[in-house]
mmCIF file of C-alpha atoms in Angstrom:
data_model
loop_
_atom_site.group_PDB
_atom_site.id
_atom_site.type_symbol
_atom_site.label_atom_id
_atom_site.label_comp_id
_atom_site.label_asym_id
_atom_site.label_seq_id
_atom_site.Cartn_x
_atom_site.Cartn_y
_atom_site.Cartn_z
ATOM 1 C CA ALA A 18 10.219 17.511 -4.910
ATOM 2 C CA ARG A 19 7.285 16.211 -6.971
ATOM 3 C CA GLY A 20 5.174 13.127 -7.103
ATOM 4 C CA ASN A 21 3.381 11.452 -10.052
ATOM 5 C CA LEU A 22 -0.018 10.436 -8.460
ATOM 6 C CA MET A 23 -2.774 12.413 -7.033
ATOM 7 C CA ASP A 24 -4.524 10.743 -4.064
ATOM 8 C CA VAL A 25 -8.055 12.073 -3.643
ATOM 9 C CA GLY A 26 -9.740 10.926 -0.441
ATOM 10 C CA GLY A 27 -7.355 8.061 -0.010
ATOM 11 C CA THR A 28 -8.591 6.286 -3.172
ATOM 12 C CA ARG A 29 -5.066 5.689 -4.460
ATOM 13 C CA ASN A 30 -3.258 5.221 -1.122
ATOM 14 C CA LEU A 31 -2.066 1.791 -2.209
ATOM 15 C CA GLN A 32 -0.506 2.881 -5.418
ATOM 16 C CA ASN A 33 3.221 3.449 -5.610
ATOM 17 C CA THR A 34 4.012 7.165 -5.955
ATOM 18 C CA LEU A 35 7.154 8.026 -7.844
ATOM 19 C CA MET A 36 9.110 10.952 -6.375
ATOM 20 C CA SER A 37 12.052 13.040 -7.485
ATOM 21 C CA VAL A 38 13.853 16.016 -6.081
ATOM 22 C CA HIS A 39 16.019 18.825 -7.514
ATOM 23 C CA GLY A 40 15.053 18.025 -11.081
ATOM 24 C CA GLY A 41 16.420 14.450 -10.750
ATOM 25 C CA ARG A 42 14.916 11.251 -12.106
ATOM 26 C CA ASP A 43 12.351 8.999 -10.524
ATOM 27 C CA GLY A 44 14.815 6.111 -10.787
ATOM 28 C CA ASP A 45 17.171 7.903 -8.422
ATOM 29 C CA THR A 46 14.874 7.253 -5.470
ATOM 30 C CA ARG A 47 15.898 4.594 -3.002
ATOM 31 C CA VAL A 48 13.639 3.078 -0.264
ATOM 32 C CA GLN A 49 15.245 1.292 2.626
ATOM 33 C CA ILE A 50 14.213 -0.576 5.787
ATOM 34 C CA ASP A 51 16.632 0.060 8.572
ATOM 35 C CA GLY A 52 19.301 0.967 6.030
ATOM 36 C CA VAL A 53 18.735 -2.111 3.747
ATOM 37 C CA ARG A 54 17.481 -1.191 0.288
ATOM 38 C CA ILE A 55 14.273 -2.853 -0.989
ATOM 39 C CA GLY A 56 13.003 -2.888 -4.624
ATOM 40 C CA ASN A 57 11.951 -5.090 -7.488
ATOM 41 C CA MET A 58 13.021 -5.798 -11.099
ATOM 42 C CA SER A 59 10.505 -3.243 -12.609
ATOM 43 C CA GLY A 60 12.725 -0.237 -12.409
ATOM 44 C CA ALA A 61 16.064 1.298 -11.283
ATOM 45 C CA GLY A 62 15.006 2.044 -7.713
ATOM 46 C CA GLN A 63 11.650 3.688 -7.832
ATOM 47 C CA TRP A 64 9.463 0.596 -7.897
ATOM 48 C CA HIS A 65 9.208 -1.543 -4.772
ATOM 49 C CA ASN A 66 5.527 -2.369 -4.092
ATOM 50 C CA PHE A 67 6.314 -1.992 -0.367
ATOM 51 C CA VAL A 68 3.649 -0.351 1.658
ATOM 52 C CA PRO A 69 5.003 0.732 5.027
ATOM 53 C CA ASP A 70 3.336 -0.286 8.259
ATOM 54 C CA GLN A 71 3.027 2.966 10.138
ATOM 55 C CA GLY A 72 2.188 1.144 13.374
ATOM 56 C CA ALA A 73 5.607 -0.616 13.143
ATOM 57 C CA THR A 74 7.610 2.463 12.117
ATOM 58 C CA GLN A 75 9.636 4.124 14.866
ATOM 59 C CA GLU A 76 11.354 6.669 12.676
ATOM 60 C CA LEU A 77 11.203 7.847 9.080
ATOM 61 C CA VAL A 78 14.355 9.465 7.617
ATOM 62 C CA ILE A 79 14.268 11.347 4.305
ATOM 63 C CA ASP A 80 17.476 12.542 2.743
ATOM 64 C CA TYR A 81 17.056 14.899 -0.202
ATOM 65 C CA GLY A 82 20.496 16.489 -0.410
ATOM 66 C CA ALA A 83 24.176 15.777 0.540
ATOM 67 C CA VAL A 84 23.481 12.051 0.841
ATOM 68 C CA SER A 85 26.208 9.751 2.178
ATOM 69 C CA ALA A 86 29.000 8.323 -0.100
ATOM 70 C CA GLU A 87 27.597 4.768 -0.151
ATOM 71 C CA GLU A 88 24.426 5.948 -2.056
ATOM 72 C CA ILE A 89 24.553 5.087 -5.729
ATOM 73 C CA SER A 90 22.418 8.120 -6.833
ATOM 74 C CA GLY A 91 21.697 11.624 -5.750
ATOM 75 C CA GLY A 92 17.946 11.222 -5.479
ATOM 76 C CA LEU A 93 15.671 10.799 -2.451
ATOM 77 C CA ARG A 94 16.614 8.251 0.183
ATOM 78 C CA ILE A 95 13.652 7.186 2.304
ATOM 79 C CA ASN A 96 14.603 4.981 5.234
ATOM 80 C CA TYR A 97 11.997 3.328 7.526
ATOM 81 C CA VAL A 98 13.282 2.353 10.999
ATOM 82 C CA PRO A 99 11.146 -0.380 12.620
ATOM 83 C CA LYS A 100 10.027 -0.055 16.231
ATOM 84 C CA GLU A 101 11.802 -1.844 19.028
ATOM 85 C CA GLY A 102 10.062 -3.190 22.030
ATOM 86 C CA GLY A 103 10.886 -1.984 25.587
ATOM 87 C CA ASN A 104 10.606 -3.056 29.095
ATOM 88 C CA THR A 105 6.912 -2.108 29.225
ATOM 89 C CA PHE A 106 4.247 -3.855 27.204
ATOM 90 C CA ARG A 107 2.503 -1.446 24.871
ATOM 91 C CA ALA A 108 -0.091 -1.826 22.104
ATOM 92 C CA SER A 109 -2.121 0.341 19.872
ATOM 93 C CA LEU A 110 -4.856 0.004 17.177
ATOM 94 C CA TYR A 111 -5.505 2.228 14.226
ATOM 95 C CA ALA A 112 -8.697 1.626 12.081
ATOM 96 C CA THR A 113 -10.521 3.588 9.467
ATOM 97 C CA ALA A 114 -13.075 2.726 6.863
ATOM 98 C CA VAL A 115 -15.263 4.439 4.203
ATOM 99 C CA ASN A 116 -17.765 3.425 1.495
ATOM 100 C CA GLU A 117 -19.520 5.022 -1.448
ATOM 101 C CA ALA A 118 -22.077 6.690 0.792
ATOM 102 C CA TRP A 119 -19.492 9.178 1.945
ATOM 103 C CA GLN A 120 -18.590 10.382 -1.569
ATOM 104 C CA GLY A 121 -20.287 13.019 -3.631
ATOM 105 C CA THR A 122 -20.531 13.168 -7.426
ATOM 106 C CA ASN A 123 -20.167 15.896 -9.999
ATOM 107 C CA ILE A 124 -21.552 14.046 -12.997
ATOM 108 C CA THR A 125 -23.919 16.184 -15.050
ATOM 109 C CA ASP A 126 -26.571 15.564 -17.676
ATOM 110 C CA GLU A 127 -24.190 17.040 -20.184
ATOM 111 C CA LEU A 128 -21.576 14.392 -19.382
ATOM 112 C CA LYS A 129 -24.196 11.650 -19.571
ATOM 113 C CA ALA A 130 -25.259 12.891 -22.987
ATOM 114 C CA ALA A 131 -21.631 12.657 -24.046
ATOM 115 C CA GLY A 132 -21.527 9.043 -23.195
ATOM 116 C CA LEU A 133 -20.289 8.878 -19.567
ATOM 117 C CA GLY A 134 -22.815 6.629 -17.918
ATOM 118 C CA ALA A 135 -21.035 6.661 -14.519
ATOM 119 C CA PRO A 136 -17.826 8.316 -13.347
ATOM 120 C CA ASN A 137 -14.823 6.848 -11.369
ATOM 121 C CA ALA A 138 -15.959 6.503 -7.790
ATOM 122 C CA LEU A 139 -15.051 4.904 -4.459
ATOM 123 C CA ARG A 140 -16.689 1.538 -3.662
ATOM 124 C CA ARG A 141 -14.954 0.701 -0.342
ATOM 125 C CA MET A 142 -11.747 1.404 1.492
ATOM 126 C CA TYR A 143 -10.412 0.335 4.891
ATOM 127 C CA ASP A 144 -7.150 0.292 6.894
ATOM 128 C CA ILE A 145 -6.842 -1.671 10.137
ATOM 129 C CA ASN A 146 -3.438 -1.712 11.896
ATOM 130 C CA PRO A 147 -2.965 -3.440 15.325
ATOM 131 C CA ASN A 148 0.479 -3.485 16.817
ATOM 132 C CA GLY A 149 2.333 -3.961 20.088
ATOM 133 C CA GLY A 150 5.360 -5.213 21.879
ATOM 134 C CA GLY A 151 7.338 -5.448 25.048
ATOM 135 C CA PRO A 152 10.008 -7.436 26.906
ATOM 136 C CA ILE A 153 10.961 -11.088 26.504
ATOM 137 C CA ILE A 154 13.836 -10.747 28.956
ATOM 138 C CA GLU A 155 13.919 -7.376 30.711
ATOM 139 C CA ASP A 156 16.873 -5.132 29.841
ATOM 140 C CA ARG A 157 18.112 -7.814 27.380
ATOM 141 C CA LEU A 158 15.634 -9.002 24.781
ATOM 142 C CA TRP A 159 12.546 -7.245 23.383
ATOM 143 C CA PHE A 160 9.943 -7.818 20.630
ATOM 144 C CA TYR A 161 7.561 -5.759 18.576
ATOM 145 C CA ALA A 162 4.904 -7.111 16.172
ATOM 146 C CA SER A 163 2.376 -5.503 13.877
ATOM 147 C CA ALA A 164 -0.195 -6.354 11.203
ATOM 148 C CA ARG A 165 -1.893 -4.128 8.635
ATOM 149 C CA PHE A 166 -4.986 -4.971 6.409
ATOM 150 C CA GLN A 167 -5.846 -2.449 3.714
ATOM 151 C CA GLU A 168 -8.343 -2.497 0.787
ATOM 152 C CA ASN A 169 -9.229 -0.167 -2.055
ATOM 153 C CA LYS A 170 -12.073 -0.797 -4.335
ATOM 154 C CA ASN A 171 -13.060 1.759 -7.039
ATOM 155 C CA TYR A 172 -15.777 1.822 -9.706
ATOM 156 C CA VAL A 173 -14.197 2.311 -13.148
ATOM 157 C CA ALA A 174 -15.791 4.936 -15.425
ATOM 158 C CA GLY A 175 -17.303 3.626 -18.628
ATOM 159 C CA LEU A 176 -16.825 -0.092 -17.805
ATOM 160 C CA TYR A 177 -19.583 -2.529 -16.951
ATOM 161 C CA VAL A 178 -19.924 -6.173 -16.132
ATOM 162 C CA ASN A 179 -20.312 -8.382 -19.311
ATOM 163 C CA ARG A 180 -23.578 -10.275 -19.292
ATOM 164 C CA ASN A 181 -21.952 -12.793 -21.680
ATOM 165 C CA ALA A 182 -18.932 -13.482 -19.471
ATOM 166 C CA GLY A 183 -18.371 -17.152 -19.084
ATOM 167 C CA ASP A 184 -20.864 -18.115 -21.785
ATOM 168 C CA ARG A 185 -18.958 -19.982 -24.511
ATOM 169 C CA THR A 186 -21.814 -19.659 -26.961
ATOM 170 C CA LYS A 187 -21.495 -15.842 -26.994
ATOM 171 C CA TRP A 188 -18.516 -13.853 -28.047
ATOM 172 C CA LEU A 189 -19.779 -10.202 -27.825
ATOM 173 C CA TYR A 190 -19.502 -7.876 -25.001
ATOM 174 C CA ASP A 191 -22.996 -7.067 -23.594
ATOM 175 C CA PRO A 192 -22.593 -4.413 -20.907
ATOM 176 C CA ASP A 193 -24.819 -4.593 -17.801
ATOM 177 C CA THR A 194 -25.157 -0.914 -16.912
ATOM 178 C CA SER A 195 -26.582 -1.773 -13.564
ATOM 179 C CA GLN A 196 -23.215 -3.274 -12.497
ATOM 180 C CA GLN A 197 -20.137 -1.004 -12.869
ATOM 181 C CA GLU A 198 -16.791 -2.738 -13.062
ATOM 182 C CA ILE A 199 -14.525 -2.424 -10.000
ATOM 183 C CA PHE A 200 -10.773 -2.017 -9.644
ATOM 184 C CA SER A 201 -9.688 -3.937 -6.558
ATOM 185 C CA LEU A 202 -6.434 -3.803 -4.641
ATOM 186 C CA ASN A 203 -5.610 -5.329 -1.257
ATOM 187 C CA GLN A 204 -2.418 -5.082 0.782
ATOM 188 C CA ASP A 205 -2.072 -7.305 3.983
ATOM 189 C CA SER A 206 1.143 -7.474 5.906
ATOM 190 C CA GLY A 207 2.577 -8.810 9.099
ATOM 191 C CA ASN A 208 5.945 -8.082 10.642
ATOM 192 C CA GLY A 209 7.973 -8.590 13.720
ATOM 193 C CA ARG A 210 11.209 -7.380 15.279
ATOM 194 C CA LEU A 211 13.434 -8.878 17.875
ATOM 195 C CA THR A 212 16.144 -6.734 19.562
ATOM 196 C CA TRP A 213 18.917 -8.203 21.693
ATOM 197 C CA GLN A 214 21.141 -5.990 23.849
ATOM 198 C CA VAL A 215 24.354 -8.062 23.584
ATOM 199 C CA ALA A 216 26.469 -5.633 25.599
ATOM 200 C CA PRO A 217 26.063 -2.029 26.855
ATOM 201 C CA LYS A 218 27.339 -0.626 23.560
ATOM 202 C CA HIS A 219 26.231 -3.443 21.163
ATOM 203 C CA LYS A 220 22.772 -4.290 20.045
ATOM 204 C CA VAL A 221 21.582 -6.900 17.464
ATOM 205 C CA GLY A 222 18.238 -6.648 15.636
ATOM 206 C CA PHE A 223 16.235 -9.049 13.475
ATOM 207 C CA PHE A 224 13.264 -7.838 11.423
ATOM 208 C CA TYR A 225 10.854 -9.828 9.191
ATOM 209 C CA ASP A 226 8.090 -8.477 7.067
ATOM 210 C CA GLN A 227 5.715 -10.474 4.884
ATOM 211 C CA GLN A 228 3.350 -8.587 2.528
ATOM 212 C CA ARG A 229 0.457 -9.884 0.343
ATOM 213 C CA ARG A 230 -0.838 -7.886 -2.526
ATOM 214 C CA PRO A 231 -3.812 -9.214 -4.556
ATOM 215 C CA TRP A 232 -4.347 -6.875 -7.522
ATOM 216 C CA ASN A 233 -7.279 -7.271 -9.831
ATOM 217 C CA ASP A 234 -6.952 -5.122 -12.947
ATOM 218 C CA ILE A 235 -9.971 -4.504 -15.133
ATOM 219 C CA ARG A 236 -10.064 -5.831 -18.704
ATOM 220 C CA PRO A 237 -13.028 -4.301 -20.625
ATOM 221 C CA GLY A 238 -15.826 -6.782 -20.814
ATOM 222 C CA ALA A 239 -14.139 -9.438 -18.765
ATOM 223 C CA GLY A 240 -16.534 -9.216 -15.817
ATOM 224 C CA SER A 241 -13.638 -10.141 -13.585
ATOM 225 C CA GLU A 242 -14.861 -8.275 -10.499
ATOM 226 C CA ALA A 243 -18.506 -9.126 -10.560
ATOM 227 C CA ALA A 244 -18.194 -11.589 -7.640
ATOM 228 C CA SER A 245 -15.469 -9.735 -5.626
ATOM 229 C CA PHE A 246 -17.653 -7.299 -3.673
#
């Protein structure tokens, strides 16, 4: 198997990684939630912009060979199974954060002389994931709910805030080398699952997941992230 993105220190953990196996195509990958395929119109099956909530995931199934007959392709099948509540209330919290003070640099005078004023670097990153669930009616109806808040902000090498941004009397790019441009990506999500034990051998589940993905790409000289710290 192979992936197309390198994630160094978690700086690209919110980017979609394209995966393939056995020499196949990226577009043969299928991502599912409890057996239901998710995706968007940007590709055959590899693009989905879905960031899984690990706190709400009970099981992760990855099929990479001899997939079932209902699959349209022979690529990877990645299936996330959401957690179900039980007869005991349980909750957990995962949280992590880091900023630029935790990152070293390997920029040299030689690179600066070649024109690289500042390299790509981490600005800020965090991941906060509270979740929990339990019984609504014991032995009959359960719930599980989770939320996840993530952010990646990275300084972009060679791009600086434009001093002339917003000034209609000036049309030229005037870089402020004291303010490096920032690529910003946030991913916030909330989800919940209800599970109803209809009969000893029959169970019905309902799962809802809402995700929000503000993505601020950098346009050279636009100064778009100057106020987004």
